[in-house]
DNA sequence: ACACCAAAAAATATCGTAATTAATGGCCGA
DNA sequence: TCGGCCATTAATTACGATATTTTTTGGTGT
């Protein structure tokens, strides 16, 4: 069907999987929305086979739910699940951070410093404006959190954290489209505190701080969600 | 193709997903084995479409791995991963047990007592023979562990524990086909200790015991695996 | 004769389309 | 109003076409 799909070792199923995942997390595909296969075929310009494969994989990520012979839906959102996700994520991410700090070396500290510096730089350029939905900040924020736990040796821990972050992101992104986030919070200071504790090897403090950080983010999201329901 | 598939709200993709999963966990499909699609079509008497869907879902469970245009393989086994899985499982399962105990009520204690009694009964009937691979014992063991964490409110915790148990099971089952497990261990006593601690609401003790229990099982499996590699 | 590479052939995975099967909704009669 | 029946819609699956990877083959140079 493609004449010379150069530089593409990926399958169409892969590509559409990523596209749909992005669209669910961004909220373009709305929570609980029915996913009609023929519509998606047109929308993503693709056949049934790769589409179904992609949806099957998204079901594994809990971004899509499916029922017998009745089709697929975007997974619903709920405040209960948001809290659940946050709790499990805090448990896993603080454990991963602990291990990461225990395995830390100079290289890690350099990487972390650079990630924090980059984040700070972007925040400076935004001069007071909200960070949310600014792509560069989103990316730098993601990198900072990834580097934090990067020295954790457990592949399974990382795999699960990845899924949970995906879920959190969906809640956060969707809450941002519903209302401007309340500015009574200094995310930069939270990051800075985590950064210093991590660099200093203060495991307990770093873990406590990251748990607080996750919970504060969730508090924001929950507030918006509660109002909008 | 089926005239009246009554009592079956399940799709073919569902059925073959379960079959293949069972065969991977039991070891009938061997670790790292290449899964040739046409072979599987014949073996499970099914078409490509539902087969591919099933494999996509199994990829999400990390029981199958896939690479671009090169197909599917049964996920490989390694001692490193076994240890990884055990550690994460211990972390999550002891947290879940803690929550379960905190939410415990009389009904839970009854259920747990019954599950333990049933397990004990079956062990009595086996009179010294190894429990492993005896279907009734396997089932009762599974039920006991499930009831233990059943009052944990976190759906995500349970979802992840389920995946990890699946993985552990694969390692355990496969190690049993490689060698008779060493009998220098009293699984019944371990269960009994966990049971009593849980019933008495001794959270710390119960959590410590279940961690030890998981690690002892892994020690057995690791021993067999090390020898056979 | 042997290693190395290129090109053809075979095997296999992937995908689009069409046929099959099940669920849904409306209509009619009780 | 309540079922039951049929038409419509949609999901599921089979199958055939295409693209990709792997293996084999044959040729070339050392």
JSON list of C-alpha atoms in Angstrom, two decimals, chain B:
[
{"chain": "B", "resi": 1, "resn": "UNK", "atom": "CA", "xyz": [-19.32, -20.10, 11.95]},
{"chain": "B", "resi": 2, "resn": "UNK", "atom": "CA", "xyz": [-20.96, -21.21, 15.17]},
{"chain": "B", "resi": 3, "resn": "UNK", "atom": "CA", "xyz": [-24.62, -21.91, 14.78]},
{"chain": "B", "resi": 4, "resn": "UNK", "atom": "CA", "xyz": [-25.80, -20.87, 18.24]},
{"chain": "B", "resi": 5, "resn": "UNK", "atom": "CA", "xyz": [-22.97, -19.88, 20.53]},
{"chain": "B", "resi": 6, "resn": "UNK", "atom": "CA", "xyz": [-25.31, -19.58, 23.45]},
{"chain": "B", "resi": 7, "resn": "UNK", "atom": "CA", "xyz": [-24.02, -18.62, 26.89]},
{"chain": "B", "resi": 8, "resn": "UNK", "atom": "CA", "xyz": [-21.10, -17.06, 25.09]},
{"chain": "B", "resi": 9, "resn": "UNK", "atom": "CA", "xyz": [-21.01, -13.30, 25.18]},
{"chain": "B", "resi": 10, "resn": "UNK", "atom": "CA", "xyz": [-17.30, -13.68, 24.57]},
{"chain": "B", "resi": 11, "resn": "UNK", "atom": "CA", "xyz": [-15.56, -13.13, 21.32]},
{"chain": "B", "resi": 12, "resn": "UNK", "atom": "CA", "xyz": [-13.20, -15.57, 19.67]},
{"chain": "B", "resi": 13, "resn": "UNK", "atom": "CA", "xyz": [-10.41, -13.13, 20.38]},
{"chain": "B", "resi": 14, "resn": "UNK", "atom": "CA", "xyz": [-11.29, -13.39, 24.08]},
{"chain": "B", "resi": 15, "resn": "UNK", "atom": "CA", "xyz": [-11.27, -17.14, 24.10]},
{"chain": "B", "resi": 16, "resn": "UNK", "atom": "CA", "xyz": [-8.00, -17.52, 22.30]},
{"chain": "B", "resi": 17, "resn": "UNK", "atom": "CA", "xyz": [-6.49, -14.84, 24.54]},
{"chain": "B", "resi": 18, "resn": "UNK", "atom": "CA", "xyz": [-7.31, -16.94, 27.58]},
{"chain": "B", "resi": 19, "resn": "UNK", "atom": "CA", "xyz": [-6.12, -20.14, 25.96]},
{"chain": "B", "resi": 20, "resn": "UNK", "atom": "CA", "xyz": [-2.78, -18.73, 24.92]},
{"chain": "B", "resi": 21, "resn": "UNK", "atom": "CA", "xyz": [-2.30, -17.05, 28.27]},
{"chain": "B", "resi": 22, "resn": "UNK", "atom": "CA", "xyz": [-2.92, -20.35, 30.02]},
{"chain": "B", "resi": 23, "resn": "UNK", "atom": "CA", "xyz": [-0.48, -22.10, 27.72]},
{"chain": "B", "resi": 24, "resn": "UNK", "atom": "CA", "xyz": [2.23, -19.52, 28.30]},
{"chain": "B", "resi": 25, "resn": "UNK", "atom": "CA", "xyz": [1.83, -19.60, 32.08]},
{"chain": "B", "resi": 26, "resn": "UNK", "atom": "CA", "xyz": [1.77, -23.38, 32.15]},
{"chain": "B", "resi": 27, "resn": "UNK", "atom": "CA", "xyz": [4.85, -23.55, 29.98]},
{"chain": "B", "resi": 28, "resn": "UNK", "atom": "CA", "xyz": [3.18, -25.39, 27.11]},
{"chain": "B", "resi": 29, "resn": "UNK", "atom": "CA", "xyz": [4.31, -22.47, 25.00]},
{"chain": "B", "resi": 30, "resn": "UNK", "atom": "CA", "xyz": [7.95, -22.19, 25.94]},
{"chain": "B", "resi": 31, "resn": "UNK", "atom": "CA", "xyz": [9.80, -19.06, 26.98]},
{"chain": "B", "resi": 32, "resn": "UNK", "atom": "CA", "xyz": [11.26, -17.06, 24.09]},
{"chain": "B", "resi": 33, "resn": "UNK", "atom": "CA", "xyz": [9.56, -19.31, 21.56]},
{"chain": "B", "resi": 34, "resn": "UNK", "atom": "CA", "xyz": [8.69, -17.71, 18.25]},
{"chain": "B", "resi": 35, "resn": "UNK", "atom": "CA", "xyz": [4.96, -17.53, 17.78]},
{"chain": "B", "resi": 36, "resn": "UNK", "atom": "CA", "xyz": [4.32, -18.15, 14.11]},
{"chain": "B", "resi": 37, "resn": "UNK", "atom": "CA", "xyz": [0.92, -16.82, 13.27]},
{"chain": "B", "resi": 38, "resn": "UNK", "atom": "CA", "xyz": [-0.03, -19.49, 10.78]},
{"chain": "B", "resi": 39, "resn": "UNK", "atom": "CA", "xyz": [0.93, -22.20, 13.25]},
{"chain": "B", "resi": 40, "resn": "UNK", "atom": "CA", "xyz": [-1.16, -20.66, 16.00]},
{"chain": "B", "resi": 41, "resn": "UNK", "atom": "CA", "xyz": [-4.09, -20.35, 13.61]},
{"chain": "B", "resi": 42, "resn": "UNK", "atom": "CA", "xyz": [-4.01, -24.09, 13.11]},
{"chain": "B", "resi": 43, "resn": "UNK", "atom": "CA", "xyz": [-3.22, -24.95, 16.72]},
{"chain": "B", "resi": 44, "resn": "UNK", "atom": "CA", "xyz": [-6.12, -22.93, 18.13]},
{"chain": "B", "resi": 45, "resn": "UNK", "atom": "CA", "xyz": [-8.34, -23.33, 15.08]},
{"chain": "B", "resi": 46, "resn": "UNK", "atom": "CA", "xyz": [-8.92, -19.65, 14.56]},
{"chain": "B", "resi": 47, "resn": "UNK", "atom": "CA", "xyz": [-8.38, -16.89, 12.03]},
{"chain": "B", "resi": 48, "resn": "UNK", "atom": "CA", "xyz": [-5.70, -14.24, 11.87]},
{"chain": "B", "resi": 49, "resn": "UNK", "atom": "CA", "xyz": [-7.78, -11.33, 13.09]},
{"chain": "B", "resi": 50, "resn": "UNK", "atom": "CA", "xyz": [-8.81, -12.61, 16.51]},
{"chain": "B", "resi": 51, "resn": "UNK", "atom": "CA", "xyz": [-5.40, -14.18, 16.93]},
{"chain": "B", "resi": 52, "resn": "UNK", "atom": "CA", "xyz": [-3.56, -10.91, 16.38]},
{"chain": "B", "resi": 53, "resn": "UNK", "atom": "CA", "xyz": [-5.92, -9.16, 18.75]},
{"chain": "B", "resi": 54, "resn": "UNK", "atom": "CA", "xyz": [-5.24, -11.74, 21.43]},
{"chain": "B", "resi": 55, "resn": "UNK", "atom": "CA", "xyz": [-1.49, -11.38, 20.96]},
{"chain": "B", "resi": 56, "resn": "UNK", "atom": "CA", "xyz": [-1.75, -7.62, 21.19]},
{"chain": "B", "resi": 57, "resn": "UNK", "atom": "CA", "xyz": [-3.49, -7.97, 24.54]},
{"chain": "B", "resi": 58, "resn": "UNK", "atom": "CA", "xyz": [-0.93, -10.50, 25.77]},
{"chain": "B", "resi": 59, "resn": "UNK", "atom": "CA", "xyz": [1.77, -8.00, 24.86]},
{"chain": "B", "resi": 60, "resn": "UNK", "atom": "CA", "xyz": [0.14, -5.65, 27.34]},
{"chain": "B", "resi": 61, "resn": "UNK", "atom": "CA", "xyz": [0.37, -8.35, 30.00]},
{"chain": "B", "resi": 62, "resn": "UNK", "atom": "CA", "xyz": [4.07, -8.76, 29.18]},
{"chain": "B", "resi": 63, "resn": "UNK", "atom": "CA", "xyz": [3.54, -12.42, 28.42]},
{"chain": "B", "resi": 64, "resn": "UNK", "atom": "CA", "xyz": [4.32, -11.85, 24.75]},
{"chain": "B", "resi": 65, "resn": "UNK", "atom": "CA", "xyz": [6.81, -9.52, 23.13]},
{"chain": "B", "resi": 66, "resn": "UNK", "atom": "CA", "xyz": [6.61, -8.16, 19.63]},
{"chain": "B", "resi": 67, "resn": "UNK", "atom": "CA", "xyz": [8.88, -6.42, 17.21]},
{"chain": "B", "resi": 68, "resn": "UNK", "atom": "CA", "xyz": [7.95, -4.28, 14.26]},
{"chain": "B", "resi": 69, "resn": "UNK", "atom": "CA", "xyz": [7.33, -6.38, 11.22]},
{"chain": "B", "resi": 70, "resn": "UNK", "atom": "CA", "xyz": [8.99, -9.46, 12.62]},
{"chain": "B", "resi": 71, "resn": "UNK", "atom": "CA", "xyz": [6.24, -10.99, 14.66]},
{"chain": "B", "resi": 72, "resn": "UNK", "atom": "CA", "xyz": [5.62, -12.25, 18.17]},
{"chain": "B", "resi": 73, "resn": "UNK", "atom": "CA", "xyz": [7.55, -14.26, 20.73]},
{"chain": "B", "resi": 74, "resn": "UNK", "atom": "CA", "xyz": [6.72, -15.68, 24.12]},
{"chain": "B", "resi": 75, "resn": "UNK", "atom": "CA", "xyz": [8.32, -13.33, 26.64]},
{"chain": "B", "resi": 76, "resn": "UNK", "atom": "CA", "xyz": [11.69, -14.61, 27.83]},
{"chain": "B", "resi": 77, "resn": "UNK", "atom": "CA", "xyz": [12.43, -15.57, 31.42]},
{"chain": "B", "resi": 78, "resn": "UNK", "atom": "CA", "xyz": [15.36, -14.42, 33.50]},
{"chain": "B", "resi": 79, "resn": "UNK", "atom": "CA", "xyz": [16.43, -14.58, 37.10]},
{"chain": "B", "resi": 80, "resn": "UNK", "atom": "CA", "xyz": [16.83, -10.82, 37.14]},
{"chain": "B", "resi": 81, "resn": "UNK", "atom": "CA", "xyz": [13.23, -10.38, 36.12]},
{"chain": "B", "resi": 82, "resn": "UNK", "atom": "CA", "xyz": [12.07, -12.97, 38.62]},
{"chain": "B", "resi": 83, "resn": "UNK", "atom": "CA", "xyz": [13.71, -10.97, 41.40]},
{"chain": "B", "resi": 84, "resn": "UNK", "atom": "CA", "xyz": [12.31, -7.75, 40.02]},
{"chain": "B", "resi": 85, "resn": "UNK", "atom": "CA", "xyz": [8.79, -9.13, 39.89]},
{"chain": "B", "resi": 86, "resn": "UNK", "atom": "CA", "xyz": [9.06, -10.54, 43.39]},
{"chain": "B", "resi": 87, "resn": "UNK", "atom": "CA", "xyz": [10.25, -7.25, 44.85]},
{"chain": "B", "resi": 88, "resn": "UNK", "atom": "CA", "xyz": [7.52, -5.18, 43.24]},
{"chain": "B", "resi": 89, "resn": "UNK", "atom": "CA", "xyz": [4.94, -7.77, 44.11]},
{"chain": "B", "resi": 90, "resn": "UNK", "atom": "CA", "xyz": [6.04, -7.81, 47.73]},
{"chain": "B", "resi": 91, "resn": "UNK", "atom": "CA", "xyz": [5.81, -4.05, 47.88]},
{"chain": "B", "resi": 92, "resn": "UNK", "atom": "CA", "xyz": [2.33, -3.91, 46.40]},
{"chain": "B", "resi": 93, "resn": "UNK", "atom": "CA", "xyz": [0.93, -6.99, 48.04]},
{"chain": "B", "resi": 94, "resn": "UNK", "atom": "CA", "xyz": [2.03, -6.03, 51.51]},
{"chain": "B", "resi": 95, "resn": "UNK", "atom": "CA", "xyz": [0.59, -2.55, 51.05]},
{"chain": "B", "resi": 96, "resn": "UNK", "atom": "CA", "xyz": [-2.64, -4.11, 49.81]},
{"chain": "B", "resi": 97, "resn": "UNK", "atom": "CA", "xyz": [-2.68, -6.48, 52.75]},
{"chain": "B", "resi": 98, "resn": "UNK", "atom": "CA", "xyz": [-2.23, -3.61, 55.14]},
{"chain": "B", "resi": 99, "resn": "UNK", "atom": "CA", "xyz": [-5.19, -1.77, 53.64]},
{"chain": "B", "resi": 100, "resn": "UNK", "atom": "CA", "xyz": [-7.20, -4.94, 53.60]},
{"chain": "B", "resi": 101, "resn": "UNK", "atom": "CA", "xyz": [-6.61, -5.51, 57.31]},
{"chain": "B", "resi": 102, "resn": "UNK", "atom": "CA", "xyz": [-7.44, -1.89, 58.06]},
{"chain": "B", "resi": 103, "resn": "UNK", "atom": "CA", "xyz": [-10.76, -2.35, 56.29]},
{"chain": "B", "resi": 104, "resn": "UNK", "atom": "CA", "xyz": [-11.40, -5.75, 57.76]},
{"chain": "B", "resi": 105, "resn": "UNK", "atom": "CA", "xyz": [-14.77, -6.72, 59.17]},
{"chain": "B", "resi": 106, "resn": "UNK", "atom": "CA", "xyz": [-16.35, -9.91, 60.47]},
{"chain": "B", "resi": 107, "resn": "UNK", "atom": "CA", "xyz": [-17.34, -11.03, 57.01]},
{"chain": "B", "resi": 108, "resn": "UNK", "atom": "CA", "xyz": [-13.76, -10.77, 55.85]},
{"chain": "B", "resi": 109, "resn": "UNK", "atom": "CA", "xyz": [-12.50, -12.76, 58.82]},
{"chain": "B", "resi": 110, "resn": "UNK", "atom": "CA", "xyz": [-15.04, -15.45, 58.04]},
{"chain": "B", "resi": 111, "resn": "UNK", "atom": "CA", "xyz": [-14.04, -15.61, 54.41]},
{"chain": "B", "resi": 112, "resn": "UNK", "atom": "CA", "xyz": [-10.38, -15.75, 55.31]},
{"chain": "B", "resi": 113, "resn": "UNK", "atom": "CA", "xyz": [-10.97, -18.46, 57.89]},
{"chain": "B", "resi": 114, "resn": "UNK", "atom": "CA", "xyz": [-12.87, -20.53, 55.38]},
{"chain": "B", "resi": 115, "resn": "UNK", "atom": "CA", "xyz": [-10.21, -20.10, 52.74]},
{"chain": "B", "resi": 116, "resn": "UNK", "atom": "CA", "xyz": [-7.52, -21.13, 55.20]},
{"chain": "B", "resi": 117, "resn": "UNK", "atom": "CA", "xyz": [-9.57, -24.08, 56.43]},
{"chain": "B", "resi": 118, "resn": "UNK", "atom": "CA", "xyz": [-10.10, -25.30, 52.90]},
{"chain": "B", "resi": 119, "resn": "UNK", "atom": "CA", "xyz": [-6.42, -25.01, 52.15]},
{"chain": "B", "resi": 120, "resn": "UNK", "atom": "CA", "xyz": [-5.59, -26.93, 55.32]},
{"chain": "B", "resi": 121, "resn": "UNK", "atom": "CA", "xyz": [-8.12, -29.62, 54.47]},
{"chain": "B", "resi": 122, "resn": "UNK", "atom": "CA", "xyz": [-6.60, -30.24, 51.06]},
{"chain": "B", "resi": 123, "resn": "UNK", "atom": "CA", "xyz": [-3.11, -30.26, 52.48]},
{"chain": "B", "resi": 124, "resn": "UNK", "atom": "CA", "xyz": [-4.28, -32.87, 54.99]},
{"chain": "B", "resi": 125, "resn": "UNK", "atom": "CA", "xyz": [-5.61, -35.09, 52.24]},
{"chain": "B", "resi": 126, "resn": "UNK", "atom": "CA", "xyz": [-2.31, -34.90, 50.43]},
{"chain": "B", "resi": 127, "resn": "UNK", "atom": "CA", "xyz": [-0.57, -36.26, 53.54]},
{"chain": "B", "resi": 128, "resn": "UNK", "atom": "CA", "xyz": [2.97, -35.17, 52.95]},
{"chain": "B", "resi": 129, "resn": "UNK", "atom": "CA", "xyz": [2.98, -35.30, 49.19]},
{"chain": "B", "resi": 130, "resn": "UNK", "atom": "CA", "xyz": [4.08, -32.13, 47.44]},
{"chain": "B", "resi": 131, "resn": "UNK", "atom": "CA", "xyz": [1.27, -29.63, 46.96]},
{"chain": "B", "resi": 132, "resn": "UNK", "atom": "CA", "xyz": [2.63, -28.36, 43.71]},
{"chain": "B", "resi": 133, "resn": "UNK", "atom": "CA", "xyz": [0.70, -28.98, 40.53]},
{"chain": "B", "resi": 134, "resn": "UNK", "atom": "CA", "xyz": [-2.26, -30.42, 42.44]},
{"chain": "B", "resi": 135, "resn": "UNK", "atom": "CA", "xyz": [-5.10, -28.41, 40.89]},
{"chain": "B", "resi": 136, "resn": "UNK", "atom": "CA", "xyz": [-7.27, -28.27, 44.03]},
{"chain": "B", "resi": 137, "resn": "UNK", "atom": "CA", "xyz": [-4.40, -26.99, 46.13]},
{"chain": "B", "resi": 138, "resn": "UNK", "atom": "CA", "xyz": [-3.37, -24.47, 43.49]},
{"chain": "B", "resi": 139, "resn": "UNK", "atom": "CA", "xyz": [-6.92, -23.17, 43.45]},
{"chain": "B", "resi": 140, "resn": "UNK", "atom": "CA", "xyz": [-7.27, -23.02, 47.24]},
{"chain": "B", "resi": 141, "resn": "UNK", "atom": "CA", "xyz": [-3.91, -21.30, 47.51]},
{"chain": "B", "resi": 142, "resn": "UNK", "atom": "CA", "xyz": [-4.99, -18.74, 44.96]},
{"chain": "B", "resi": 143, "resn": "UNK", "atom": "CA", "xyz": [-8.25, -18.10, 46.79]},
{"chain": "B", "resi": 144, "resn": "UNK", "atom": "CA", "xyz": [-6.45, -17.69, 50.12]},
{"chain": "B", "resi": 145, "resn": "UNK", "atom": "CA", "xyz": [-4.14, -15.06, 48.70]},
{"chain": "B", "resi": 146, "resn": "UNK", "atom": "CA", "xyz": [-6.99, -13.30, 46.93]},
{"chain": "B", "resi": 147, "resn": "UNK", "atom": "CA", "xyz": [-9.12, -13.10, 50.05]},
{"chain": "B", "resi": 148, "resn": "UNK", "atom": "CA", "xyz": [-6.17, -11.73, 51.99]},
{"chain": "B", "resi": 149, "resn": "UNK", "atom": "CA", "xyz": [-6.05, -8.56, 49.90]},
{"chain": "B", "resi": 150, "resn": "UNK", "atom": "CA", "xyz": [-9.73, -8.50, 48.94]},
{"chain": "B", "resi": 151, "resn": "UNK", "atom": "CA", "xyz": [-10.61, -5.59, 51.26]},
{"chain": "B", "resi": 152, "resn": "UNK", "atom": "CA", "xyz": [-8.01, -3.35, 49.74]},
{"chain": "B", "resi": 153, "resn": "UNK", "atom": "CA", "xyz": [-10.04, -0.56, 48.17]},
{"chain": "B", "resi": 154, "resn": "UNK", "atom": "CA", "xyz": [-7.60, 0.30, 45.41]},
{"chain": "B", "resi": 155, "resn": "UNK", "atom": "CA", "xyz": [-8.65, -1.12, 42.07]},
{"chain": "B", "resi": 156, "resn": "UNK", "atom": "CA", "xyz": [-5.34, -0.14, 40.53]},
{"chain": "B", "resi": 157, "resn": "UNK", "atom": "CA", "xyz": [-3.34, -1.89, 43.19]},
{"chain": "B", "resi": 158, "resn": "UNK", "atom": "CA", "xyz": [-5.35, -5.04, 42.59]},
{"chain": "B", "resi": 159, "resn": "UNK", "atom": "CA", "xyz": [-5.01, -4.75, 38.85]},
{"chain": "B", "resi": 160, "resn": "UNK", "atom": "CA", "xyz": [-1.26, -4.56, 39.11]},
{"chain": "B", "resi": 161, "resn": "UNK", "atom": "CA", "xyz": [-1.00, -7.31, 41.66]},
{"chain": "B", "resi": 162, "resn": "UNK", "atom": "CA", "xyz": [-2.98, -9.50, 39.30]},
{"chain": "B", "resi": 163, "resn": "UNK", "atom": "CA", "xyz": [-0.50, -8.96, 36.51]},
{"chain": "B", "resi": 164, "resn": "UNK", "atom": "CA", "xyz": [2.42, -9.63, 38.83]},
{"chain": "B", "resi": 165, "resn": "UNK", "atom": "CA", "xyz": [0.85, -12.80, 40.19]},
{"chain": "B", "resi": 166, "resn": "UNK", "atom": "CA", "xyz": [0.40, -13.99, 36.62]},
{"chain": "B", "resi": 167, "resn": "UNK", "atom": "CA", "xyz": [4.07, -13.41, 36.00]},
{"chain": "B", "resi": 168, "resn": "UNK", "atom": "CA", "xyz": [5.15, -15.11, 39.23]},
{"chain": "B", "resi": 169, "resn": "UNK", "atom": "CA", "xyz": [2.93, -18.05, 38.44]},
{"chain": "B", "resi": 170, "resn": "UNK", "atom": "CA", "xyz": [4.67, -18.55, 35.14]},
{"chain": "B", "resi": 171, "resn": "UNK", "atom": "CA", "xyz": [8.04, -18.70, 36.80]},
{"chain": "B", "resi": 172, "resn": "UNK", "atom": "CA", "xyz": [6.81, -21.03, 39.51]},
{"chain": "B", "resi": 173, "resn": "UNK", "atom": "CA", "xyz": [4.98, -23.38, 37.18]},
{"chain": "B", "resi": 174, "resn": "UNK", "atom": "CA", "xyz": [7.87, -23.62, 34.81]},
{"chain": "B", "resi": 175, "resn": "UNK", "atom": "CA", "xyz": [10.35, -24.29, 37.58]},
{"chain": "B", "resi": 176, "resn": "UNK", "atom": "CA", "xyz": [8.14, -27.18, 38.71]},
{"chain": "B", "resi": 177, "resn": "UNK", "atom": "CA", "xyz": [8.40, -28.83, 35.32]},
{"chain": "B", "resi": 178, "resn": "UNK", "atom": "CA", "xyz": [12.17, -28.58, 35.53]},
{"chain": "B", "resi": 179, "resn": "UNK", "atom": "CA", "xyz": [12.71, -30.17, 38.90]},
{"chain": "B", "resi": 180, "resn": "UNK", "atom": "CA", "xyz": [10.89, -31.42, 41.96]},
{"chain": "B", "resi": 181, "resn": "UNK", "atom": "CA", "xyz": [10.79, -28.56, 44.41]},
{"chain": "B", "resi": 182, "resn": "UNK", "atom": "CA", "xyz": [12.94, -28.93, 47.49]},
{"chain": "B", "resi": 183, "resn": "UNK", "atom": "CA", "xyz": [10.87, -29.94, 50.47]},
{"chain": "B", "resi": 184, "resn": "UNK", "atom": "CA", "xyz": [12.86, -28.07, 53.11]},
{"chain": "B", "resi": 185, "resn": "UNK", "atom": "CA", "xyz": [10.08, -25.62, 53.62]},
{"chain": "B", "resi": 186, "resn": "UNK", "atom": "CA", "xyz": [6.74, -25.69, 55.33]},
{"chain": "B", "resi": 187, "resn": "UNK", "atom": "CA", "xyz": [4.35, -23.68, 53.24]},
{"chain": "B", "resi": 188, "resn": "UNK", "atom": "CA", "xyz": [1.47, -24.59, 55.49]},
{"chain": "B", "resi": 189, "resn": "UNK", "atom": "CA", "xyz": [3.15, -23.01, 58.50]},
{"chain": "B", "resi": 190, "resn": "UNK", "atom": "CA", "xyz": [3.85, -19.88, 56.50]},
{"chain": "B", "resi": 191, "resn": "UNK", "atom": "CA", "xyz": [0.21, -19.62, 55.52]},
{"chain": "B", "resi": 192, "resn": "UNK", "atom": "CA", "xyz": [-0.89, -20.29, 59.08]},
{"chain": "B", "resi": 193, "resn": "UNK", "atom": "CA", "xyz": [1.32, -17.54, 60.45]},
{"chain": "B", "resi": 194, "resn": "UNK", "atom": "CA", "xyz": [0.03, -15.06, 57.89]},
{"chain": "B", "resi": 195, "resn": "UNK", "atom": "CA", "xyz": [-3.52, -16.12, 58.63]},
{"chain": "B", "resi": 196, "resn": "UNK", "atom": "CA", "xyz": [-3.20, -15.58, 62.36]},
{"chain": "B", "resi": 197, "resn": "UNK", "atom": "CA", "xyz": [-1.46, -12.26, 62.06]},
{"chain": "B", "resi": 198, "resn": "UNK", "atom": "CA", "xyz": [-4.13, -11.06, 59.63]},
{"chain": "B", "resi": 199, "resn": "UNK", "atom": "CA", "xyz": [-7.04, -12.19, 61.79]},
{"chain": "B", "resi": 200, "resn": "UNK", "atom": "CA", "xyz": [-5.50, -10.57, 64.86]},
{"chain": "B", "resi": 201, "resn": "UNK", "atom": "CA", "xyz": [-5.07, -7.34, 62.94]},
{"chain": "B", "resi": 202, "resn": "UNK", "atom": "CA", "xyz": [-1.33, -7.37, 63.40]},
{"chain": "B", "resi": 203, "resn": "UNK", "atom": "CA", "xyz": [-0.53, -5.40, 60.27]},
{"chain": "B", "resi": 204, "resn": "UNK", "atom": "CA", "xyz": [3.22, -5.14, 60.58]},
{"chain": "B", "resi": 205, "resn": "UNK", "atom": "CA", "xyz": [3.64, -8.83, 61.28]},
{"chain": "B", "resi": 206, "resn": "UNK", "atom": "CA", "xyz": [1.28, -9.91, 58.51]},
{"chain": "B", "resi": 207, "resn": "UNK", "atom": "CA", "xyz": [3.04, -7.71, 55.98]},
{"chain": "B", "resi": 208, "resn": "UNK", "atom": "CA", "xyz": [6.46, -8.93, 57.01]},
{"chain": "B", "resi": 209, "resn": "UNK", "atom": "CA", "xyz": [5.30, -12.52, 56.82]},
{"chain": "B", "resi": 210, "resn": "UNK", "atom": "CA", "xyz": [3.82, -12.21, 53.37]},
{"chain": "B", "resi": 211, "resn": "UNK", "atom": "CA", "xyz": [7.00, -10.60, 52.12]},
{"chain": "B", "resi": 212, "resn": "UNK", "atom": "CA", "xyz": [9.00, -13.50, 53.52]},
{"chain": "B", "resi": 213, "resn": "UNK", "atom": "CA", "xyz": [6.53, -15.95, 52.02]},
{"chain": "B", "resi": 214, "resn": "UNK", "atom": "CA", "xyz": [6.92, -14.48, 48.54]},
{"chain": "B", "resi": 215, "resn": "UNK", "atom": "CA", "xyz": [10.68, -14.36, 48.84]},
{"chain": "B", "resi": 216, "resn": "UNK", "atom": "CA", "xyz": [10.91, -17.97, 49.98]},
{"chain": "B", "resi": 217, "resn": "UNK", "atom": "CA", "xyz": [8.86, -19.09, 47.00]},
{"chain": "B", "resi": 218, "resn": "UNK", "atom": "CA", "xyz": [11.14, -17.11, 44.75]},
{"chain": "B", "resi": 219, "resn": "UNK", "atom": "CA", "xyz": [14.21, -18.66, 46.39]},
{"chain": "B", "resi": 220, "resn": "UNK", "atom": "CA", "xyz": [12.91, -22.08, 45.40]},
{"chain": "B", "resi": 221, "resn": "UNK", "atom": "CA", "xyz": [12.18, -21.04, 41.86]},
{"chain": "B", "resi": 222, "resn": "UNK", "atom": "CA", "xyz": [15.49, -19.25, 41.50]},
{"chain": "B", "resi": 223, "resn": "UNK", "atom": "CA", "xyz": [17.37, -22.32, 42.65]},
{"chain": "B", "resi": 224, "resn": "UNK", "atom": "CA", "xyz": [15.75, -24.50, 40.02]},
{"chain": "B", "resi": 225, "resn": "UNK", "atom": "CA", "xyz": [16.20, -21.88, 37.34]},
{"chain": "B", "resi": 226, "resn": "UNK", "atom": "CA", "xyz": [19.86, -21.36, 38.15]},
{"chain": "B", "resi": 227, "resn": "UNK", "atom": "CA", "xyz": [20.53, -25.06, 37.88]},
{"chain": "B", "resi": 228, "resn": "UNK", "atom": "CA", "xyz": [18.72, -25.43, 34.61]},
{"chain": "B", "resi": 229, "resn": "UNK", "atom": "CA", "xyz": [20.56, -22.61, 32.86]}
]
